[in-house]
Amino acid sequence: MLTNKKIVVTGCASGIGAETARLVKELGGTVLGVDRNEVSENVDSFYKVDFGDKSSIDALVDALPGDIDGIANIAGVPPTVDAETVIRVNLVGLKYFTEKMIDKLADGASIVNLASLAGLGWPNSVDQIKEAANLEFGQVADFVARHDIDKEQARSYFFAKEALVVWTMQHRWTWRDRGIRVNAISPGAVETPILKDFLETLGEKAEQARKVMDRAGTPKDVAPVVAFLLSDMTPWIRGTNIAVDGGQAANALCNMNGL
């Protein structure tokens, strides 16, 4: 399905990123692994980066080859990290990296952003999302302070994912002249190294959400959907956000709308 395709997988050292890298290789692709933690397994070449640092991203883009067929934007930090870092890494850095990479992508390339069930409430945050549309690294601290984003439990993480879902939708046709598409995937609770961070941060809210599920997800539940969107089978899927969450989003929407 991905034979001879060159795929950048960020966050390749653990969790969904590691499983995506493994699956891409299994499906015939070449993996350009990117992470802050060095890894050699299931990558053909590895590039170290700090997505919270603009100069680090610039160096990464310079180091990566051209004619890349896809980017799986999976790297991210959990809500237990300070709010400024969450916004810099999970939103500003991801967007900056992706936009800098456009010239290195092959025609027909696919970009897959790992959003989250946490982004479901984006319609309630439109004004903040608009304000953050052109947010730069040096402006994050002021933005967080003005909106008290560090005041509410995990708000930084939720906001970053809300804004990422919207950014994905907004760029549904931005690079259409070259056949480059962008989509998002929103997992629910997944058994990864950062799941404990969510439980620690959200407490009872997270426990209640898990009670409606038959089980937590695993990286093997999510990676195949990433691979599907990276493949040539999805040229007309553009700007969408696919829930991969065991029904959590459907449950939440039904409850929100009295269904």
Short mmCIF file of N, CA, C and O in Angstrom, two decimals, residues 199-257:
data_model
loop_
_atom_site.label_atom_id
_atom_site.label_comp_id
_atom_site.label_asym_id
_atom_site.label_seq_id
_atom_site.Cartn_x
_atom_site.Cartn_y
_atom_site.Cartn_z
N LEU A 199 -4.77 10.84 32.59
CA LEU A 199 -5.52 10.42 33.77
C LEU A 199 -5.15 11.30 34.96
O LEU A 199 -6.00 11.68 35.77
N GLU A 200 -3.87 11.63 35.07
CA GLU A 200 -3.39 12.48 36.16
C GLU A 200 -3.97 13.88 36.06
O GLU A 200 -4.37 14.49 37.06
N THR A 201 -4.07 14.40 34.83
CA THR A 201 -4.53 15.77 34.63
C THR A 201 -6.04 15.90 34.71
O THR A 201 -6.57 16.83 35.32
N LEU A 202 -6.75 14.97 34.10
CA LEU A 202 -8.19 15.09 33.98
C LEU A 202 -8.95 14.40 35.10
O LEU A 202 -10.12 14.67 35.31
N GLY A 203 -8.29 13.49 35.80
CA GLY A 203 -8.89 12.85 36.96
C GLY A 203 -10.22 12.18 36.67
O GLY A 203 -10.35 11.35 35.78
N GLU A 204 -11.26 12.57 37.43
CA GLU A 204 -12.57 11.92 37.34
C GLU A 204 -13.18 12.07 35.95
O GLU A 204 -13.87 11.16 35.48
N LYS A 205 -12.94 13.19 35.29
CA LYS A 205 -13.48 13.39 33.94
C LYS A 205 -12.98 12.30 32.99
O LYS A 205 -13.75 11.74 32.20
N ALA A 206 -11.70 11.97 33.09
CA ALA A 206 -11.14 10.93 32.24
C ALA A 206 -11.70 9.56 32.61
O ALA A 206 -11.99 8.74 31.73
N GLU A 207 -11.86 9.31 33.88
CA GLU A 207 -12.39 8.03 34.32
C GLU A 207 -13.82 7.82 33.84
O GLU A 207 -14.21 6.74 33.41
N GLN A 208 -14.63 8.87 33.88
CA GLN A 208 -16.01 8.78 33.42
C GLN A 208 -16.07 8.49 31.93
O GLN A 208 -16.89 7.70 31.45
N ALA A 209 -15.17 9.13 31.18
CA ALA A 209 -15.13 8.91 29.73
C ALA A 209 -14.76 7.48 29.40
O ALA A 209 -15.30 6.86 28.48
N ARG A 210 -13.84 6.93 30.17
CA ARG A 210 -13.39 5.55 29.91
C ARG A 210 -14.48 4.53 30.25
O ARG A 210 -14.51 3.44 29.68
N LYS A 211 -15.38 4.87 31.14
CA LYS A 211 -16.40 3.92 31.57
C LYS A 211 -17.37 3.57 30.45
O LYS A 211 -18.00 2.51 30.48
N VAL A 212 -17.53 4.46 29.47
CA VAL A 212 -18.47 4.18 28.38
C VAL A 212 -17.83 3.32 27.30
O VAL A 212 -18.50 2.90 26.36
N MET A 213 -16.53 3.03 27.42
CA MET A 213 -15.83 2.28 26.39
C MET A 213 -15.68 0.81 26.78
O MET A 213 -15.66 0.46 27.95
N ASP A 214 -15.58 -0.05 25.76
CA ASP A 214 -15.33 -1.46 26.04
C ASP A 214 -13.87 -1.67 26.43
O ASP A 214 -13.54 -2.59 27.17
N ARG A 215 -13.00 -0.80 25.92
CA ARG A 215 -11.57 -0.87 26.25
C ARG A 215 -10.89 0.40 25.76
O ARG A 215 -11.44 1.13 24.94
N ALA A 216 -9.70 0.65 26.27
CA ALA A 216 -8.90 1.73 25.71
C ALA A 216 -8.34 1.28 24.37
O ALA A 216 -8.22 0.08 24.09
N GLY A 217 -8.02 2.23 23.53
CA GLY A 217 -7.43 1.89 22.25
C GLY A 217 -5.96 1.53 22.40
O GLY A 217 -5.37 1.66 23.48
N THR A 218 -5.36 1.06 21.32
CA THR A 218 -3.93 0.79 21.27
C THR A 218 -3.37 1.46 20.03
O THR A 218 -4.13 1.80 19.10
N PRO A 219 -2.07 1.66 19.96
CA PRO A 219 -1.49 2.22 18.74
C PRO A 219 -1.85 1.43 17.48
O PRO A 219 -1.97 2.01 16.40
N LYS A 220 -2.06 0.12 17.64
CA LYS A 220 -2.42 -0.70 16.47
C LYS A 220 -3.84 -0.42 15.99
O LYS A 220 -4.19 -0.81 14.87
N ASP A 221 -4.65 0.23 16.80
CA ASP A 221 -5.97 0.65 16.34
C ASP A 221 -5.90 1.91 15.49
O ASP A 221 -6.77 2.16 14.64
N VAL A 222 -4.88 2.73 15.73
CA VAL A 222 -4.79 4.05 15.10
C VAL A 222 -3.89 4.06 13.87
O VAL A 222 -4.23 4.66 12.84
N ALA A 223 -2.74 3.39 13.95
CA ALA A 223 -1.75 3.45 12.87
C ALA A 223 -2.31 3.03 11.51
O ALA A 223 -1.95 3.65 10.49
N PRO A 224 -3.18 2.01 11.41
CA PRO A 224 -3.71 1.66 10.09
C PRO A 224 -4.50 2.78 9.42
O PRO A 224 -4.52 2.88 8.19
N VAL A 225 -5.16 3.61 10.22
CA VAL A 225 -5.91 4.72 9.65
C VAL A 225 -4.95 5.79 9.14
O VAL A 225 -5.19 6.41 8.09
N VAL A 226 -3.85 6.00 9.86
CA VAL A 226 -2.81 6.91 9.38
C VAL A 226 -2.27 6.40 8.04
O VAL A 226 -2.16 7.16 7.06
N ALA A 227 -1.96 5.11 7.97
CA ALA A 227 -1.42 4.53 6.74
C ALA A 227 -2.41 4.63 5.59
O ALA A 227 -2.03 4.92 4.44
N PHE A 228 -3.69 4.41 5.87
CA PHE A 228 -4.73 4.53 4.85
C PHE A 228 -4.74 5.93 4.26
O PHE A 228 -4.77 6.12 3.03
N LEU A 229 -4.70 6.96 5.11
CA LEU A 229 -4.72 8.34 4.63
C LEU A 229 -3.44 8.71 3.88
O LEU A 229 -3.45 9.59 3.02
N LEU A 230 -2.34 8.05 4.21
CA LEU A 230 -1.08 8.30 3.50
C LEU A 230 -1.05 7.63 2.13
O LEU A 230 -0.23 8.00 1.28
N SER A 231 -1.91 6.67 1.92
CA SER A 231 -1.87 5.85 0.71
C SER A 231 -2.53 6.55 -0.48
O SER A 231 -3.23 7.56 -0.33
N ASP A 232 -2.37 5.94 -1.65
CA ASP A 232 -2.97 6.49 -2.87
C ASP A 232 -4.47 6.20 -2.97
O ASP A 232 -5.11 6.59 -3.95
N MET A 233 -5.03 5.53 -1.97
CA MET A 233 -6.45 5.21 -1.98
C MET A 233 -7.33 6.38 -1.52
O MET A 233 -8.55 6.28 -1.57
N THR A 234 -6.70 7.48 -1.07
CA THR A 234 -7.49 8.54 -0.43
C THR A 234 -7.32 9.92 -1.07
O THR A 234 -7.32 10.93 -0.36
N PRO A 235 -7.20 10.02 -2.39
CA PRO A 235 -6.94 11.35 -2.98
C PRO A 235 -8.09 12.33 -2.84
O PRO A 235 -7.88 13.54 -2.95
N TRP A 236 -9.31 11.83 -2.59
CA TRP A 236 -10.46 12.73 -2.50
C TRP A 236 -10.92 12.95 -1.07
O TRP A 236 -11.97 13.54 -0.82
N ILE A 237 -10.14 12.48 -0.11
CA ILE A 237 -10.40 12.79 1.29
C ILE A 237 -9.54 13.98 1.65
O ILE A 237 -8.31 13.89 1.68
N ARG A 238 -10.17 15.10 1.90
CA ARG A 238 -9.42 16.35 2.09
C ARG A 238 -10.04 17.18 3.21
O ARG A 238 -11.24 17.42 3.22
N GLY A 239 -9.20 17.59 4.14
CA GLY A 239 -9.65 18.48 5.20
C GLY A 239 -10.59 17.84 6.20
O GLY A 239 -11.29 18.53 6.93
N THR A 240 -10.58 16.52 6.28
CA THR A 240 -11.50 15.85 7.19
C THR A 240 -10.81 15.45 8.48
O THR A 240 -9.58 15.44 8.56
N ASN A 241 -11.61 15.14 9.48
CA ASN A 241 -11.09 14.70 10.78
C ASN A 241 -11.78 13.39 11.13
O ASN A 241 -12.99 13.36 11.36
N ILE A 242 -11.03 12.31 11.13
CA ILE A 242 -11.60 10.99 11.36
C ILE A 242 -11.44 10.59 12.82
O ILE A 242 -10.33 10.56 13.35
N ALA A 243 -12.56 10.30 13.48
CA ALA A 243 -12.53 9.84 14.87
C ALA A 243 -12.14 8.36 14.90
O ALA A 243 -12.75 7.54 14.23
N VAL A 244 -11.10 8.05 15.66
CA VAL A 244 -10.66 6.67 15.86
C VAL A 244 -10.63 6.48 17.37
O VAL A 244 -9.60 6.61 18.02
N ASP A 245 -11.80 6.20 17.94
CA ASP A 245 -11.92 6.35 19.39
C ASP A 245 -12.88 5.37 20.05
O ASP A 245 -13.35 5.60 21.17
N GLY A 246 -13.20 4.27 19.37
CA GLY A 246 -14.10 3.30 19.97
C GLY A 246 -15.50 3.81 20.21
O GLY A 246 -16.26 3.22 20.98
N GLY A 247 -15.87 4.91 19.56
CA GLY A 247 -17.21 5.47 19.71
C GLY A 247 -17.32 6.61 20.69
O GLY A 247 -18.43 7.10 20.95
N GLN A 248 -16.21 7.08 21.24
CA GLN A 248 -16.27 8.14 22.25
C GLN A 248 -16.85 9.44 21.70
O GLN A 248 -17.66 10.09 22.36
N ALA A 249 -16.43 9.83 20.49
CA ALA A 249 -16.93 11.09 19.92
C ALA A 249 -18.42 10.99 19.65
O ALA A 249 -19.18 11.92 19.91
N ALA A 250 -18.87 9.84 19.10
CA ALA A 250 -20.29 9.65 18.85
C ALA A 250 -21.09 9.72 20.15
O ALA A 250 -22.17 10.32 20.21
N ASN A 251 -20.55 9.13 21.20
CA ASN A 251 -21.20 9.17 22.51
C ASN A 251 -21.32 10.61 23.02
O ASN A 251 -22.36 11.04 23.50
N ALA A 252 -20.21 11.35 22.90
CA ALA A 252 -20.20 12.73 23.38
C ALA A 252 -21.18 13.59 22.59
O ALA A 252 -21.93 14.39 23.16
N LEU A 253 -21.22 13.42 21.28
CA LEU A 253 -22.12 14.23 20.44
C LEU A 253 -23.58 13.90 20.72
O LEU A 253 -24.42 14.80 20.74
N CYS A 254 -23.87 12.63 20.92
CA CYS A 254 -25.24 12.25 21.28
C CYS A 254 -25.66 12.88 22.60
O CYS A 254 -26.75 13.44 22.72
N ASN A 255 -24.77 12.83 23.59
CA ASN A 255 -25.09 13.43 24.88
C ASN A 255 -25.25 14.94 24.79
O ASN A 255 -26.15 15.53 25.42
N MET A 256 -24.39 15.58 24.01
CA MET A 256 -24.44 17.04 23.86
C MET A 256 -25.73 17.50 23.21
O MET A 256 -26.19 18.61 23.45
N ASN A 257 -26.31 16.66 22.37
CA ASN A 257 -27.48 17.05 21.60
C ASN A 257 -28.77 16.34 22.05
O ASN A 257 -29.75 16.30 21.33
#
